[in-house]
Amino acid sequence: HILENSPPYQSKLFIQQAYDYDYIDNQNQLKYQLKNFDENFPFILEINDDLSNRLVLLLVETLDREIIDSYNCTLYVTDTNGHHTQLFIKIIIDDVNDQSPM
């Protein structure tokens, strides 16, 4: 979930990184890619460099729940042998009372 008034380039959604038990130096062996995302998907995928084992979906555009109330994407993770897995992600935009009474 993310609030519709969340500021772009400051708002992040965290995702735990995948782990491959075949490798000791695990994080260097995995590649992450967003696919099948909705048109005008307002997030980009970043890898957090602080060793917290998290991926970050960084908001890069303003959200408006009255126009779009959720976004979908699939996170694909592939190892060096071509084995892969996927995670379906649904991001729900939470409403903020931003309309004056009529």
Tab-separated table of N, CA and C in Angstrom:
chain	number	residue	atom	x	y	z
A	1	HIS	N	0.838	-1.187	0.000
A	1	HIS	CA	0.000	0.000	0.000
A	1	HIS	C	0.879	1.246	0.000
A	2	ILE	N	0.374	2.276	-0.664
A	2	ILE	CA	1.058	3.558	-0.671
A	2	ILE	C	-0.005	4.652	-0.758
A	3	LEU	N	0.207	5.746	-0.038
A	3	LEU	CA	-0.744	6.858	-0.060
A	3	LEU	C	-0.652	7.618	-1.371
A	4	GLU	N	-1.793	8.091	-1.850
A	4	GLU	CA	-1.807	8.787	-3.132
A	4	GLU	C	-1.052	10.111	-3.093
A	5	ASN	N	-0.837	10.693	-1.930
A	5	ASN	CA	-0.092	11.948	-1.848
A	5	ASN	C	1.389	11.734	-1.533
A	6	SER	N	1.887	10.526	-1.705
A	6	SER	CA	3.302	10.219	-1.443
A	6	SER	C	4.186	10.979	-2.423
A	7	PRO	N	5.252	11.601	-1.928
A	7	PRO	CA	6.097	12.402	-2.814
A	7	PRO	C	6.989	11.542	-3.720
A	8	PRO	N	7.000	11.835	-5.009
A	8	PRO	CA	7.892	11.112	-5.934
A	8	PRO	C	9.361	11.291	-5.541
A	9	TYR	N	10.158	10.288	-5.812
A	9	TYR	CA	11.595	10.216	-5.552
A	9	TYR	C	11.941	10.227	-4.064
A	10	GLN	N	10.936	10.194	-3.208
A	10	GLN	CA	11.166	10.084	-1.772
A	10	GLN	C	10.419	8.895	-1.178
A	11	SER	N	9.474	8.363	-1.917
A	11	SER	CA	8.629	7.278	-1.414
A	11	SER	C	9.092	5.944	-1.978
A	12	LYS	N	9.253	4.973	-1.068
A	12	LYS	CA	9.794	3.672	-1.463
A	12	LYS	C	8.942	2.546	-0.898
A	13	LEU	N	8.841	1.483	-1.674
A	13	LEU	CA	8.258	0.229	-1.214
A	13	LEU	C	9.385	-0.794	-1.202
A	14	PHE	N	9.556	-1.490	-0.085
A	14	PHE	CA	10.657	-2.432	0.055
A	14	PHE	C	10.195	-3.856	-0.210
A	15	ILE	N	11.058	-4.618	-0.893
A	15	ILE	CA	10.801	-6.020	-1.211
A	15	ILE	C	12.040	-6.807	-0.791
A	16	GLN	N	11.850	-7.894	-0.068
A	16	GLN	CA	12.978	-8.741	0.323
A	16	GLN	C	13.615	-9.365	-0.918
A	17	GLN	N	14.940	-9.353	-0.994
A	17	GLN	CA	15.626	-9.967	-2.127
A	17	GLN	C	15.493	-11.485	-2.067
A	18	ALA	N	15.609	-12.104	-3.221
A	18	ALA	CA	15.589	-13.568	-3.313
A	18	ALA	C	16.916	-14.129	-2.806
A	19	TYR	N	16.911	-15.408	-2.483
A	19	TYR	CA	18.130	-16.078	-2.035
A	19	TYR	C	18.285	-17.370	-2.816
A	20	ASP	N	19.486	-17.617	-3.302
A	20	ASP	CA	19.782	-18.842	-4.041
A	20	ASP	C	20.753	-19.664	-3.202
A	21	TYR	N	20.311	-20.789	-2.693
A	21	TYR	CA	21.133	-21.616	-1.805
A	21	TYR	C	22.301	-22.286	-2.525
A	22	ASP	N	22.348	-22.214	-3.855
A	22	ASP	CA	23.452	-22.808	-4.609
A	22	ASP	C	24.730	-21.977	-4.555
A	23	TYR	N	24.644	-20.730	-4.121
A	23	TYR	CA	25.799	-19.832	-4.175
A	23	TYR	C	26.119	-19.275	-2.801
A	24	ILE	N	27.416	-19.187	-2.525
A	24	ILE	CA	27.862	-18.585	-1.267
A	24	ILE	C	27.720	-17.072	-1.349
A	25	ASP	N	28.224	-16.483	-2.423
A	25	ASP	CA	28.133	-15.042	-2.632
A	25	ASP	C	26.834	-14.767	-3.391
A	26	ASN	N	25.732	-14.982	-2.706
A	26	ASN	CA	24.406	-15.053	-3.324
A	26	ASN	C	24.012	-13.827	-4.128
A	27	GLN	N	24.149	-12.652	-3.583
A	27	GLN	CA	23.544	-11.478	-4.203
A	27	GLN	C	24.180	-11.108	-5.540
A	28	ASN	N	25.426	-11.473	-5.779
A	28	ASN	CA	26.064	-11.160	-7.057
A	28	ASN	C	25.607	-12.089	-8.178
A	29	GLN	N	24.920	-13.159	-7.851
A	29	GLN	CA	24.536	-14.155	-8.845
A	29	GLN	C	23.120	-13.966	-9.384
A	30	LEU	N	22.339	-13.097	-8.781
A	30	LEU	CA	20.938	-12.959	-9.154
A	30	LEU	C	20.690	-11.677	-9.933
A	31	LYS	N	19.806	-11.783	-10.931
A	31	LYS	CA	19.409	-10.613	-11.712
A	31	LYS	C	17.913	-10.410	-11.533
A	32	TYR	N	17.535	-9.173	-11.301
A	32	TYR	CA	16.141	-8.817	-11.065
A	32	TYR	C	15.623	-7.989	-12.233
A	33	GLN	N	14.357	-8.230	-12.581
A	33	GLN	CA	13.758	-7.489	-13.685
A	33	GLN	C	12.249	-7.381	-13.465
A	34	LEU	N	11.725	-6.179	-13.673
A	34	LEU	CA	10.277	-5.991	-13.637
A	34	LEU	C	9.718	-6.241	-15.023
A	35	LYS	N	8.637	-7.012	-15.081
A	35	LYS	CA	7.973	-7.295	-16.353
A	35	LYS	C	6.468	-7.210	-16.146
A	36	ASN	N	5.765	-7.210	-17.256
A	36	ASN	CA	4.300	-7.249	-17.238
A	36	ASN	C	3.699	-6.154	-16.373
A	37	PHE	N	4.336	-4.997	-16.365
A	37	PHE	CA	3.789	-3.926	-15.545
A	37	PHE	C	2.757	-3.128	-16.326
A	38	ASP	N	1.865	-2.498	-15.562
A	38	ASP	CA	0.791	-1.719	-16.160
A	38	ASP	C	1.346	-0.530	-16.931
A	39	GLU	N	0.560	-0.061	-17.888
A	39	GLU	CA	0.927	1.146	-18.623
A	39	GLU	C	1.045	2.296	-17.623
A	40	ASN	N	2.011	3.163	-17.839
A	40	ASN	CA	2.275	4.305	-16.948
A	40	ASN	C	2.636	3.861	-15.530
A	41	PHE	N	3.312	2.739	-15.405
A	41	PHE	CA	3.747	2.229	-14.101
A	41	PHE	C	4.657	3.274	-13.457
A	42	PRO	N	4.299	3.812	-12.279
A	42	PRO	CA	5.017	4.963	-11.718
A	42	PRO	C	6.174	4.613	-10.786
A	43	PHE	N	6.719	3.420	-10.895
A	43	PHE	CA	7.808	2.984	-10.021
A	43	PHE	C	8.977	2.477	-10.855
A	44	ILE	N	10.186	2.587	-10.293
A	44	ILE	CA	11.356	1.941	-10.883
A	44	ILE	C	11.954	1.018	-9.827
A	45	LEU	N	12.640	-0.013	-10.289
A	45	LEU	CA	13.257	-0.986	-9.394
A	45	LEU	C	14.697	-0.580	-9.122
A	46	GLU	N	15.054	-0.532	-7.842
A	46	GLU	CA	16.429	-0.253	-7.429
A	46	GLU	C	16.865	-1.333	-6.453
A	47	ILE	N	18.168	-1.599	-6.438
A	47	ILE	CA	18.725	-2.525	-5.448
A	47	ILE	C	19.340	-1.685	-4.345
A	48	ASN	N	18.914	-1.939	-3.113
A	48	ASN	CA	19.396	-1.189	-1.964
A	48	ASN	C	20.839	-1.600	-1.678
A	49	ASP	N	21.734	-0.642	-1.626
A	49	ASP	CA	23.160	-0.930	-1.443
A	49	ASP	C	23.602	-0.959	0.013
A	50	ASP	N	22.673	-0.907	0.949
A	50	ASP	CA	23.073	-0.852	2.356
A	50	ASP	C	23.142	-2.233	3.016
A	51	LEU	N	23.221	-3.286	2.212
A	51	LEU	CA	23.338	-4.665	2.690
A	51	LEU	C	22.115	-5.134	3.480
A	52	SER	N	20.979	-4.496	3.290
A	52	SER	CA	19.768	-4.897	4.005
A	52	SER	C	19.010	-5.994	3.270
A	53	ASN	N	19.559	-6.462	2.150
A	53	ASN	CA	18.905	-7.507	1.354
A	53	ASN	C	17.507	-7.100	0.912
A	54	ARG	N	17.373	-5.865	0.490
A	54	ARG	CA	16.070	-5.403	0.030
A	54	ARG	C	16.167	-4.785	-1.346
A	55	LEU	N	15.105	-4.986	-2.073
A	55	LEU	CA	14.907	-4.284	-3.333
A	55	LEU	C	13.974	-3.125	-3.035
A	56	VAL	N	14.052	-2.101	-3.854
A	56	VAL	CA	13.238	-0.918	-3.634
A	56	VAL	C	12.452	-0.608	-4.895
A	57	LEU	N	11.151	-0.425	-4.737
A	57	LEU	CA	10.341	0.164	-5.794
A	57	LEU	C	10.227	1.640	-5.435
A	58	LEU	N	10.874	2.479	-6.234
A	58	LEU	CA	10.914	3.915	-5.985
A	58	LEU	C	9.827	4.595	-6.799
A	59	LEU	N	8.986	5.366	-6.132
A	59	LEU	CA	7.939	6.116	-6.812
A	59	LEU	C	8.571	7.264	-7.590
A	60	VAL	N	8.255	7.376	-8.875
A	60	VAL	CA	8.860	8.421	-9.712
A	60	VAL	C	7.824	9.355	-10.340
A	61	GLU	N	6.552	9.152	-10.026
A	61	GLU	CA	5.492	10.015	-10.552
A	61	GLU	C	4.447	10.241	-9.467
A	62	THR	N	3.666	11.283	-9.629
A	62	THR	CA	2.582	11.573	-8.703
A	62	THR	C	1.453	10.561	-8.890
A	63	LEU	N	0.861	10.148	-7.778
A	63	LEU	CA	-0.246	9.190	-7.805
A	63	LEU	C	-1.578	9.913	-7.624
A	64	ASP	N	-2.619	9.374	-8.234
A	64	ASP	CA	-3.973	9.890	-8.049
A	64	ASP	C	-4.927	8.701	-8.019
A	65	ARG	N	-5.389	8.360	-6.830
A	65	ARG	CA	-6.229	7.177	-6.657
A	65	ARG	C	-7.543	7.281	-7.418
A	66	GLU	N	-8.039	8.495	-7.613
A	66	GLU	CA	-9.295	8.659	-8.340
A	66	GLU	C	-9.148	8.289	-9.816
A	67	ILE	N	-7.941	8.281	-10.320
A	67	ILE	CA	-7.683	7.881	-11.713
A	67	ILE	C	-7.290	6.407	-11.788
A	68	ILE	N	-6.315	5.994	-10.966
A	68	ILE	CA	-5.860	4.594	-10.927
A	68	ILE	C	-5.733	4.190	-9.461
A	69	ASP	N	-6.418	3.108	-9.069
A	69	ASP	CA	-6.404	2.717	-7.658
A	69	ASP	C	-5.424	1.596	-7.322
A	70	SER	N	-4.760	1.031	-8.336
A	70	SER	CA	-3.742	0.005	-8.077
A	70	SER	C	-2.878	-0.196	-9.320
A	71	TYR	N	-1.710	-0.760	-9.101
A	71	TYR	CA	-0.776	-1.096	-10.182
A	71	TYR	C	-0.318	-2.530	-9.988
A	72	ASN	N	-0.028	-3.206	-11.093
A	72	ASN	CA	0.444	-4.590	-11.061
A	72	ASN	C	1.755	-4.720	-11.826
A	73	CYS	N	2.584	-5.643	-11.373
A	73	CYS	CA	3.803	-5.988	-12.103
A	73	CYS	C	4.247	-7.373	-11.650
A	74	THR	N	5.225	-7.913	-12.346
A	74	THR	CA	5.822	-9.190	-11.969
A	74	THR	C	7.323	-8.986	-11.838
A	75	LEU	N	7.877	-9.415	-10.713
A	75	LEU	CA	9.314	-9.358	-10.488
A	75	LEU	C	9.900	-10.716	-10.860
A	76	TYR	N	10.798	-10.730	-11.837
A	76	TYR	CA	11.487	-11.952	-12.249
A	76	TYR	C	12.884	-11.947	-11.654
A	77	VAL	N	13.299	-13.099	-11.118
A	77	VAL	CA	14.641	-13.272	-10.569
A	77	VAL	C	15.275	-14.448	-11.293
A	78	THR	N	16.471	-14.223	-11.855
A	78	THR	CA	17.170	-15.257	-12.625
A	78	THR	C	18.579	-15.423	-12.080
A	79	ASP	N	19.031	-16.691	-11.939
A	79	ASP	CA	20.416	-16.925	-11.525
A	79	ASP	C	21.295	-17.129	-12.758
A	80	THR	N	22.583	-17.334	-12.546
A	80	THR	CA	23.522	-17.446	-13.667
A	80	THR	C	23.314	-18.702	-14.499
A	81	ASN	N	22.589	-19.687	-13.981
A	81	ASN	CA	22.292	-20.904	-14.738
A	81	ASN	C	20.986	-20.803	-15.515
A	82	GLY	N	20.325	-19.666	-15.436
A	82	GLY	CA	19.073	-19.482	-16.153
A	82	GLY	C	17.837	-19.919	-15.397
A	83	HIS	N	18.014	-20.430	-14.175
A	83	HIS	CA	16.850	-20.783	-13.360
A	83	HIS	C	16.187	-19.492	-12.900
A	84	HIS	N	14.878	-19.504	-12.860
A	84	HIS	CA	14.194	-18.271	-12.488
A	84	HIS	C	12.952	-18.554	-11.650
A	85	THR	N	12.509	-17.512	-11.012
A	85	THR	CA	11.249	-17.523	-10.287
A	85	THR	C	10.610	-16.165	-10.491
A	86	GLN	N	9.361	-16.069	-10.112
A	86	GLN	CA	8.671	-14.804	-10.297
A	86	GLN	C	7.753	-14.526	-9.119
A	87	LEU	N	7.497	-13.246	-8.905
A	87	LEU	CA	6.628	-12.800	-7.830
A	87	LEU	C	5.670	-11.767	-8.402
A	88	PHE	N	4.368	-12.025	-8.284
A	88	PHE	CA	3.368	-11.057	-8.711
A	88	PHE	C	3.230	-9.997	-7.622
A	89	ILE	N	3.239	-8.733	-8.019
A	89	ILE	CA	3.135	-7.623	-7.071
A	89	ILE	C	1.928	-6.770	-7.443
A	90	LYS	N	1.082	-6.515	-6.468
A	90	LYS	CA	-0.045	-5.587	-6.641
A	90	LYS	C	0.156	-4.455	-5.645
A	91	ILE	N	0.235	-3.233	-6.140
A	91	ILE	CA	0.422	-2.053	-5.303
A	91	ILE	C	-0.914	-1.319	-5.244
A	92	ILE	N	-1.458	-1.195	-4.050
A	92	ILE	CA	-2.748	-0.542	-3.864
A	92	ILE	C	-2.516	0.902	-3.430
A	93	ILE	N	-3.187	1.814	-4.109
A	93	ILE	CA	-3.074	3.232	-3.797
A	93	ILE	C	-4.162	3.571	-2.775
A	94	ASP	N	-3.740	4.037	-1.606
A	94	ASP	CA	-4.690	4.394	-0.555
A	94	ASP	C	-5.141	5.838	-0.730
A	95	ASP	N	-6.429	6.043	-0.538
A	95	ASP	CA	-7.035	7.349	-0.749
A	95	ASP	C	-6.650	8.329	0.354
A	96	VAL	N	-6.506	9.581	-0.051
A	96	VAL	CA	-6.308	10.684	0.873
A	96	VAL	C	-7.448	11.655	0.607
A	97	ASN	N	-8.046	12.165	1.656
A	97	ASN	CA	-9.158	13.091	1.481
A	97	ASN	C	-8.619	14.403	0.922
A	98	ASP	N	-8.622	14.513	-0.396
A	98	ASP	CA	-8.043	15.685	-1.053
A	98	ASP	C	-9.077	16.500	-1.828
A	99	GLN	N	-10.364	16.227	-1.591
A	99	GLN	CA	-11.430	16.959	-2.280
A	99	GLN	C	-12.217	17.793	-1.270
A	100	SER	N	-12.505	19.017	-1.642
A	100	SER	CA	-13.334	19.879	-0.798
A	100	SER	C	-14.787	19.432	-0.889
A	101	PRO	N	-15.549	19.637	0.185
A	101	PRO	CA	-16.977	19.297	0.121
A	101	PRO	C	-17.696	20.161	-0.912
A	102	MET	N	-18.773	19.624	-1.446
A	102	MET	CA	-19.549	20.383	-2.438
A	102	MET	C	-20.856	20.842	-1.833
